[in-house]
């Protein structure tokens, strides 16, 4: 399900025509549908309404502060992976008491700051991290909450770059290390174990890996209980997939029902960390065709957006639908949609049947997650503007970068 639709051969988001946006704000730019984000969040919240739960939006999937503000206003907590993301949550008016800090490489500085601000808890991924957090917590005379992120060794059946719960991945704590860790925790007075969790990967399109992961967490909980250790939270992470093309991920309702069945007879509160499934289908990248090149029997549409603006196709060979903003009649040709960056991996789509000409606008669908937030300045390209669409209105939520912005931190050598 996309937030895009045609009316009279013109592409729209909510009540706004994309051609008008290009005229007003220029291209390339990212557009997000406010209604779609709200609907996705509500679907999650309502699906889990029968059990105690907290949704912590994964900030890394879309970290624009206006998007975070929207989610904060609906009561969302946040899953962060850096001190920078924590600052964004605060800037967006998010509640620091609903922030979970994940990630394998938390720096001393970031941990210290998170303790000072008073986040809800840390998702701990190693013994060294545990010791570091305990030390920094003691230094501030505090007791901080932690959850242990275990590695359940489950194949999430997704792209290897976004699979995170298998033994060979760097994430989480191996089960065999858990017991020693529990002994360690019992000796440390500046931390409190409140839960266990896992995050097995992203763009997962089957229920089974989630259910296996949940079984693992429940088994660990049973072991903890036997040892007299009581926890309050189970964290199942994020990872629910969306439809980019012809995938058939479980619906949020199916996902929720299956998980609820597993936890309903425990007294544990469920933590969810969805990212992609909240914002993925709520955003698009709008780009203009600069040139059309025909080489032998291949046709290229060269766009003003490239891999630096949207990395997923180049990085994961990801497929995202590409739609003309104005539909033309005529014979379709097969095009590779490529950006201006000097890399052959710089493509947005391959073998797309389109009726297009230079100057036409294209919308790259489902770019709301891992889109802008993965963009870079490679080739000294200014990052695109971001715009939030709400009904008939368009709000600029990040202005287009300028060359001055880009070189502002650099300086010439004066000898
Ligand atoms: C990336 C990540 C998420 C979000 O994953 P999605 O696939 O976007 O839902 C949640 N939790 C952790 C720990 C993550 O690293």
Short mmCIF file of N, CA and C and ligand atoms in Angstrom, two decimals, residues 58 60-61 79 102 149 199 201-203 238-240 273-276 370, ligand 1:
data_model
loop_
_atom_site.label_atom_id
_atom_site.label_comp_id
_atom_site.label_asym_id
_atom_site.label_seq_id
_atom_site.Cartn_x
_atom_site.Cartn_y
_atom_site.Cartn_z
N UNK A 58 11.74 3.28 15.76
CA UNK A 58 13.18 3.20 15.47
C UNK A 58 13.60 4.46 14.70
N UNK A 60 16.30 5.53 13.56
CA UNK A 60 17.23 5.47 12.44
C UNK A 60 16.52 5.32 11.09
N UNK A 61 15.26 4.86 11.10
CA UNK A 61 14.56 4.64 9.83
C UNK A 61 14.09 5.94 9.19
N UNK A 79 13.34 4.27 19.84
CA UNK A 79 14.51 3.41 19.90
C UNK A 79 15.64 4.14 19.18
N UNK A 102 19.73 1.41 21.81
CA UNK A 102 20.24 0.15 21.24
C UNK A 102 21.56 0.39 20.51
N UNK A 149 20.05 -7.69 25.12
CA UNK A 149 19.68 -8.08 23.75
C UNK A 149 20.38 -9.39 23.44
N UNK A 199 16.39 -8.28 18.25
CA UNK A 199 15.94 -7.64 17.00
C UNK A 199 16.60 -8.46 15.91
N UNK A 201 16.21 -8.63 12.58
CA UNK A 201 16.47 -8.16 11.23
C UNK A 201 15.39 -7.22 10.76
N UNK A 202 15.48 -6.84 9.49
CA UNK A 202 14.55 -5.86 8.95
C UNK A 202 13.92 -6.39 7.67
N UNK A 203 12.79 -5.79 7.28
CA UNK A 203 12.04 -6.21 6.09
C UNK A 203 11.78 -7.73 6.13
N UNK A 238 12.15 -4.55 16.06
CA UNK A 238 11.34 -4.13 14.90
C UNK A 238 11.41 -5.19 13.83
N UNK A 239 11.37 -4.75 12.58
CA UNK A 239 11.65 -5.68 11.49
C UNK A 239 10.49 -6.09 10.62
N UNK A 240 9.26 -5.72 11.01
CA UNK A 240 8.12 -6.12 10.18
C UNK A 240 8.25 -5.51 8.78
N UNK A 273 9.69 -2.14 18.47
CA UNK A 273 10.56 -1.10 17.91
C UNK A 273 10.40 -0.98 16.40
N UNK A 274 9.19 -0.75 15.91
CA UNK A 274 9.01 -0.68 14.46
C UNK A 274 9.60 0.59 13.86
N UNK A 275 10.18 0.48 12.69
CA UNK A 275 10.65 1.66 11.95
C UNK A 275 9.99 1.67 10.59
N UNK A 276 10.50 0.79 9.73
CA UNK A 276 10.03 0.70 8.35
C UNK A 276 8.50 0.60 8.23
N UNK A 370 14.63 4.55 5.68
CA UNK A 370 15.98 4.32 5.18
C UNK A 370 16.18 5.03 3.83
C1 LIG B 1 16.83 -1.04 12.89
C2 LIG B 1 16.28 -1.45 14.19
C3 LIG B 1 14.89 -1.44 14.40
C4 LIG B 1 13.89 -1.08 13.32
O1 LIG B 1 13.82 -2.02 12.28
P1 LIG B 1 12.70 -1.89 11.15
O2 LIG B 1 13.00 -3.02 10.23
O3 LIG B 1 12.87 -0.57 10.49
O4 LIG B 1 11.38 -2.03 11.81
C5 LIG B 1 14.43 -1.79 15.65
N1 LIG B 1 15.28 -2.14 16.66
C6 LIG B 1 16.62 -2.16 16.49
C7 LIG B 1 17.49 -2.54 17.62
C8 LIG B 1 17.16 -1.82 15.25
O5 LIG B 1 18.49 -1.86 15.08
#
